[in-house]
mmCIF file of C-alpha atoms in Angstrom:
data_model
loop_
_atom_site.group_PDB
_atom_site.id
_atom_site.type_symbol
_atom_site.label_atom_id
_atom_site.label_comp_id
_atom_site.label_asym_id
_atom_site.label_seq_id
_atom_site.Cartn_x
_atom_site.Cartn_y
_atom_site.Cartn_z
ATOM 1 C CA MET A 98 -12.256 -13.274 6.405
ATOM 2 C CA THR A 99 -8.963 -11.439 6.877
ATOM 3 C CA TYR A 100 -8.484 -8.832 9.589
ATOM 4 C CA ALA A 101 -5.734 -6.598 10.957
ATOM 5 C CA ILE A 102 -5.417 -4.882 14.329
ATOM 6 C CA SER A 103 -2.517 -3.053 15.909
ATOM 7 C CA ASP A 104 -1.097 -1.562 19.097
ATOM 8 C CA ILE A 105 -2.999 -3.654 21.619
ATOM 9 C CA HIS A 106 -0.515 -2.500 24.283
ATOM 10 C CA GLY A 107 -1.587 -4.982 26.928
ATOM 11 C CA CYS A 108 -5.322 -4.244 26.646
ATOM 12 C CA TYR A 109 -6.310 -7.903 26.930
ATOM 13 C CA ASP A 110 -9.964 -7.383 27.794
ATOM 14 C CA GLU A 111 -10.488 -5.074 24.810
ATOM 15 C CA TYR A 112 -8.665 -7.549 22.585
ATOM 16 C CA ILE A 113 -10.934 -10.444 23.590
ATOM 17 C CA LYS A 114 -14.049 -8.287 23.211
ATOM 18 C CA LEU A 115 -12.947 -7.296 19.706
ATOM 19 C CA LEU A 116 -12.408 -10.923 18.679
ATOM 20 C CA GLU A 117 -15.898 -11.694 19.955
ATOM 21 C CA LYS A 118 -17.359 -8.709 18.112
ATOM 22 C CA ILE A 119 -15.989 -9.810 14.736
ATOM 23 C CA GLY A 120 -16.895 -13.438 15.423
ATOM 24 C CA PHE A 121 -13.288 -14.515 15.042
ATOM 25 C CA SER A 122 -12.979 -18.218 14.214
ATOM 26 C CA TYR A 123 -10.446 -20.717 12.884
ATOM 27 C CA ASP A 124 -11.631 -19.898 9.360
ATOM 28 C CA TYR A 125 -10.376 -16.314 9.711
ATOM 29 C CA THR A 126 -6.866 -14.865 9.572
ATOM 30 C CA LEU A 127 -5.779 -12.063 11.882
ATOM 31 C CA TYR A 128 -2.646 -9.945 11.449
ATOM 32 C CA ILE A 129 -1.468 -7.979 14.482
ATOM 33 C CA LEU A 130 0.804 -5.138 13.428
ATOM 34 C CA GLY A 131 3.006 -4.994 16.491
ATOM 35 C CA ASP A 132 3.082 -3.280 19.884
ATOM 36 C CA ILE A 133 1.157 -6.009 21.628
ATOM 37 C CA CYS A 134 3.036 -5.297 24.851
ATOM 38 C CA ASP A 135 3.825 -2.472 27.303
ATOM 39 C CA ARG A 136 1.725 0.286 28.890
ATOM 40 C CA GLY A 137 -1.452 -1.760 29.451
ATOM 41 C CA GLU A 138 -1.956 -4.181 32.327
ATOM 42 C CA LYS A 139 -2.067 -7.613 30.646
ATOM 43 C CA PRO A 140 0.457 -7.934 27.815
ATOM 44 C CA MET A 141 1.484 -11.489 28.650
ATOM 45 C CA GLU A 142 -2.153 -12.614 28.599
ATOM 46 C CA VAL A 143 -2.465 -11.264 25.043
ATOM 47 C CA TYR A 144 0.736 -13.017 23.968
ATOM 48 C CA LYS A 145 -0.432 -16.289 25.534
ATOM 49 C CA ASP A 146 -3.661 -16.133 23.566
ATOM 50 C CA ILE A 147 -1.816 -15.419 20.312
ATOM 51 C CA MET A 148 0.626 -18.267 20.920
ATOM 52 C CA GLU A 149 -2.319 -20.675 21.114
ATOM 53 C CA ARG A 150 -3.825 -19.594 17.771
ATOM 54 C CA ASP A 151 -2.423 -20.831 14.455
ATOM 55 C CA ASN A 152 -4.383 -18.253 12.455
ATOM 56 C CA VAL A 153 -2.981 -15.148 14.164
ATOM 57 C CA ILE A 154 0.132 -13.665 12.562
ATOM 58 C CA PRO A 155 2.002 -11.124 14.727
ATOM 59 C CA LEU A 156 4.364 -8.521 13.297
ATOM 60 C CA PHE A 157 7.324 -7.026 15.118
ATOM 61 C CA GLY A 158 6.726 -3.554 16.560
ATOM 62 C CA ASN A 159 9.063 -1.120 18.255
ATOM 63 C CA HIS A 160 7.801 -2.217 21.683
ATOM 64 C CA GLU A 161 8.500 -5.860 20.817
ATOM 65 C CA HIS A 162 11.998 -4.699 19.921
ATOM 66 C CA LEU A 163 12.408 -2.943 23.271
ATOM 67 C CA ALA A 164 11.065 -5.995 25.090
ATOM 68 C CA TYR A 165 13.318 -8.385 23.211
ATOM 69 C CA ILE A 166 16.575 -6.494 23.701
ATOM 70 C CA ASN A 167 15.912 -6.307 27.446
ATOM 71 C CA LEU A 168 14.196 -9.599 28.283
ATOM 72 C CA ARG A 169 16.738 -11.777 26.479
ATOM 73 C CA HIS A 170 19.122 -10.882 29.328
ATOM 74 C CA MET A 171 16.561 -11.705 32.011
ATOM 75 C CA ILE A 172 15.837 -15.384 31.395
ATOM 76 C CA ASN A 173 17.640 -16.257 34.615
ATOM 77 C CA ASN A 174 16.391 -13.150 36.442
ATOM 78 C CA ASP A 175 19.740 -11.675 37.462
ATOM 79 C CA VAL A 176 19.821 -7.892 37.047
ATOM 80 C CA ASN A 177 23.208 -7.752 38.765
ATOM 81 C CA LYS A 178 24.838 -9.475 35.783
ATOM 82 C CA LEU A 179 23.710 -6.784 33.340
ATOM 83 C CA SER A 180 26.326 -4.430 31.943
ATOM 84 C CA GLU A 181 25.946 -0.706 32.581
ATOM 85 C CA ASP A 182 24.645 -0.190 29.032
ATOM 86 C CA GLU A 183 22.147 -3.031 29.479
ATOM 87 C CA LYS A 184 20.953 -1.512 32.755
ATOM 88 C CA LEU A 185 20.435 1.842 31.021
ATOM 89 C CA ASP A 186 18.487 0.108 28.225
ATOM 90 C CA LEU A 187 16.298 -1.554 30.857
ATOM 91 C CA ILE A 188 15.633 1.721 32.658
ATOM 92 C CA ASP A 189 14.734 3.432 29.376
ATOM 93 C CA TRP A 190 12.339 0.629 28.459
ATOM 94 C CA LEU A 191 10.642 0.613 31.855
ATOM 95 C CA TYR A 192 10.272 4.382 31.601
ATOM 96 C CA SER A 193 8.633 3.876 28.193
ATOM 97 C CA GLY A 194 5.913 1.665 29.657
ATOM 98 C CA GLY A 195 7.658 -1.692 29.888
ATOM 99 C CA ASN A 196 6.806 -2.444 33.532
ATOM 100 C CA SER A 197 3.772 -4.633 32.855
ATOM 101 C CA THR A 198 5.669 -6.691 30.278
ATOM 102 C CA PHE A 199 8.754 -6.937 32.488
ATOM 103 C CA ASN A 200 6.765 -8.075 35.538
ATOM 104 C CA GLY A 201 4.716 -10.511 33.471
ATOM 105 C CA PHE A 202 7.869 -12.028 32.018
ATOM 106 C CA LEU A 203 9.439 -12.474 35.462
ATOM 107 C CA SER A 204 6.312 -14.336 36.604
ATOM 108 C CA LEU A 205 6.996 -17.049 34.000
ATOM 109 C CA SER A 206 9.042 -20.158 34.602
ATOM 110 C CA THR A 207 12.522 -20.239 33.104
ATOM 111 C CA SER A 208 11.417 -22.584 30.317
ATOM 112 C CA ASP A 209 8.425 -20.375 29.510
ATOM 113 C CA ARG A 210 10.709 -17.341 29.370
ATOM 114 C CA ARG A 211 12.891 -19.082 26.804
ATOM 115 C CA GLU A 212 9.810 -20.047 24.801
ATOM 116 C CA PHE A 213 8.575 -16.444 24.879
ATOM 117 C CA ILE A 214 11.896 -15.050 23.612
ATOM 118 C CA GLU A 215 11.843 -17.548 20.735
ATOM 119 C CA PHE A 216 8.250 -16.528 20.045
ATOM 120 C CA LEU A 217 9.247 -12.847 19.718
ATOM 121 C CA LYS A 218 12.061 -13.822 17.357
ATOM 122 C CA SER A 219 9.531 -15.527 15.080
ATOM 123 C CA PHE A 220 7.515 -12.346 14.406
ATOM 124 C CA SER A 221 7.282 -11.063 10.838
ATOM 125 C CA MET A 222 8.904 -7.761 9.937
ATOM 126 C CA TYR A 223 6.260 -7.147 7.267
ATOM 127 C CA GLU A 224 3.552 -8.981 5.355
ATOM 128 C CA ASP A 225 2.597 -8.618 1.693
ATOM 129 C CA ILE A 226 -0.894 -9.993 1.058
ATOM 130 C CA THR A 227 -3.472 -9.903 -1.723
ATOM 131 C CA VAL A 228 -7.195 -9.927 -0.984
ATOM 132 C CA ASN A 229 -9.861 -9.603 -3.695
ATOM 133 C CA GLY A 230 -7.281 -8.407 -6.218
ATOM 134 C CA LYS A 231 -5.908 -5.670 -3.958
ATOM 135 C CA ARG A 232 -2.388 -5.672 -2.539
ATOM 136 C CA PHE A 233 -1.786 -4.734 1.080
ATOM 137 C CA ILE A 234 1.692 -4.078 2.541
ATOM 138 C CA LEU A 235 1.531 -4.535 6.315
ATOM 139 C CA THR A 236 4.179 -3.026 8.596
ATOM 140 C CA HIS A 237 4.189 -1.697 12.129
ATOM 141 C CA ALA A 238 5.268 1.895 11.498
ATOM 142 C CA GLY A 239 5.709 2.464 7.775
ATOM 143 C CA LEU A 240 8.309 2.258 5.040
ATOM 144 C CA GLY A 241 11.081 4.650 5.984
ATOM 145 C CA GLY A 242 13.393 5.653 3.160
ATOM 146 C CA PHE A 243 10.638 4.709 0.744
ATOM 147 C CA SER A 244 11.238 4.065 -2.925
ATOM 148 C CA GLU A 245 8.682 2.322 -5.086
ATOM 149 C CA ASP A 246 11.491 0.272 -6.648
ATOM 150 C CA LYS A 247 12.919 -0.815 -3.284
ATOM 151 C CA PRO A 248 12.203 -4.488 -2.455
ATOM 152 C CA LEU A 249 10.475 -4.965 0.882
ATOM 153 C CA ASP A 250 13.245 -7.212 2.193
ATOM 154 C CA GLU A 251 15.740 -4.358 1.787
ATOM 155 C CA TYR A 252 14.055 -2.128 4.372
ATOM 156 C CA THR A 253 15.872 -1.987 7.691
ATOM 157 C CA LEU A 254 14.316 -2.866 11.009
ATOM 158 C CA HIS A 255 14.360 0.816 11.971
ATOM 159 C CA GLU A 256 12.578 1.808 8.762
ATOM 160 C CA LEU A 257 9.824 -0.743 9.385
ATOM 161 C CA ILE A 258 9.159 -0.382 13.119
ATOM 162 C CA TRP A 259 10.252 3.141 14.115
ATOM 163 C CA GLU A 260 9.903 5.552 11.180
ATOM 164 C CA ARG A 261 6.339 6.819 10.960
ATOM 165 C CA ALA A 262 4.445 6.774 7.695
ATOM 166 C CA ASP A 263 3.782 10.076 5.948
ATOM 167 C CA TYR A 264 0.012 10.023 5.609
ATOM 168 C CA THR A 265 -0.025 13.077 3.355
ATOM 169 C CA LYS A 266 1.925 11.159 0.727
ATOM 170 C CA ARG A 267 0.759 8.366 -1.589
ATOM 171 C CA TYR A 268 3.500 5.738 -1.620
ATOM 172 C CA PHE A 269 2.425 3.425 -4.430
ATOM 173 C CA SER A 270 1.297 4.629 -7.842
ATOM 174 C CA ASP A 271 -0.915 1.558 -8.223
ATOM 175 C CA LYS A 272 -4.309 2.573 -6.806
ATOM 176 C CA ASN A 273 -4.890 -1.040 -5.742
ATOM 177 C CA THR A 274 -1.806 -1.158 -3.509
ATOM 178 C CA PHE A 275 -2.194 0.002 0.090
ATOM 179 C CA LEU A 276 0.166 0.543 3.026
ATOM 180 C CA VAL A 277 -1.379 -0.685 6.292
ATOM 181 C CA THR A 278 0.239 0.570 9.497
ATOM 182 C CA GLY A 279 -0.096 1.009 13.237
ATOM 183 C CA HIS A 280 2.349 2.942 15.457
ATOM 184 C CA THR A 281 0.883 6.408 14.861
ATOM 185 C CA PRO A 282 -2.412 6.895 16.737
ATOM 186 C CA THR A 283 -5.044 7.943 14.224
ATOM 187 C CA ALA A 284 -6.093 10.805 16.510
ATOM 188 C CA ASN A 285 -2.640 12.303 15.818
ATOM 189 C CA ILE A 286 -2.986 12.241 12.029
ATOM 190 C CA ILE A 287 -3.441 15.724 10.598
ATOM 191 C CA ASN A 288 -6.879 16.301 9.046
ATOM 192 C CA HIS A 289 -8.245 13.219 10.803
ATOM 193 C CA ARG A 290 -7.838 13.593 14.574
ATOM 194 C CA LYS A 291 -10.258 10.767 15.417
ATOM 195 C CA ALA A 292 -9.959 7.390 17.141
ATOM 196 C CA GLU A 293 -11.158 5.743 13.959
ATOM 197 C CA ILE A 294 -9.341 3.912 11.175
ATOM 198 C CA TYR A 295 -7.819 6.383 8.702
ATOM 199 C CA LYS A 296 -8.073 5.663 4.968
ATOM 200 C CA ALA A 297 -6.659 8.100 2.423
ATOM 201 C CA ASN A 298 -3.789 8.434 -0.082
ATOM 202 C CA GLY A 299 -3.361 4.677 -0.275
ATOM 203 C CA HIS A 300 -2.946 4.401 3.518
ATOM 204 C CA ILE A 301 -4.911 2.390 6.041
ATOM 205 C CA ALA A 302 -3.854 3.422 9.568
ATOM 206 C CA ILE A 303 -5.341 1.245 12.299
ATOM 207 C CA ASP A 304 -3.807 2.314 15.651
ATOM 208 C CA CYS A 305 -6.847 3.950 17.217
ATOM 209 C CA GLY A 306 -5.122 4.581 20.556
ATOM 210 C CA CYS A 307 -6.804 1.963 22.743
ATOM 211 C CA VAL A 308 -4.395 2.201 25.663
ATOM 212 C CA SER A 309 -4.600 6.023 25.760
ATOM 213 C CA GLY A 310 -8.375 6.288 25.882
ATOM 214 C CA GLY A 311 -9.186 5.559 22.242
ATOM 215 C CA ARG A 312 -10.409 2.298 20.734
ATOM 216 C CA LEU A 313 -9.097 -1.050 19.551
ATOM 217 C CA CYS A 314 -10.203 -1.388 15.944
ATOM 218 C CA ALA A 315 -10.092 -4.177 13.380
ATOM 219 C CA HIS A 316 -9.899 -3.637 9.617
ATOM 220 C CA CYS A 317 -11.531 -6.258 7.401
ATOM 221 C CA PHE A 318 -9.758 -6.554 4.047
ATOM 222 C CA GLU A 319 -12.547 -8.342 2.200
ATOM 223 C CA ASN A 320 -15.142 -5.615 2.655
ATOM 224 C CA ASP A 321 -12.895 -2.646 3.499
ATOM 225 C CA SER A 322 -14.719 -2.023 6.765
ATOM 226 C CA GLU A 323 -13.902 -1.203 10.376
#
């Protein structure tokens, strides 16, 4: 079975409970569409679990980007060596919910910090998969600057992890091609407004707002179920 979840945001306990609920095993594949870190209490515990599983494929989210650009300077834990711009970036990230990730990173040994930075660098920017004859394009936020003729590898990082999908618009003319995204809580999608997976107009939106009082949901591609 093939599943996708998104925007765990440090909710480790909910993440483990969800894996148990779907009976996740080594025969399954799980895609995590970014924003594993920040806001919640246990982001590093989630990352540690993912690092130990060969069948979990993480995608880069905007919060991974914020973590990476700040933590790469903190391997040796010396804030005083940061430039003024780097200090401002750090303050902005911490203000955006980065404290739990920052503190968890500083609790690691120097070698584990280096390993974690390399791990973040290995994340996919997007995935293009086919299940039961249907094509699924997986990104964190959407496909900014969308054109149906635009190859996926020509989208910029900003277009993939920051620019929100337009859920009122069908992107692909092929009815068997779907855009699967996180980033935008489903409770914020117009005409939906529920902490449930949103499916319409060729979209599958799976950020159900776990860290803000919603739910952590998994989408199964084989049977199109939550």
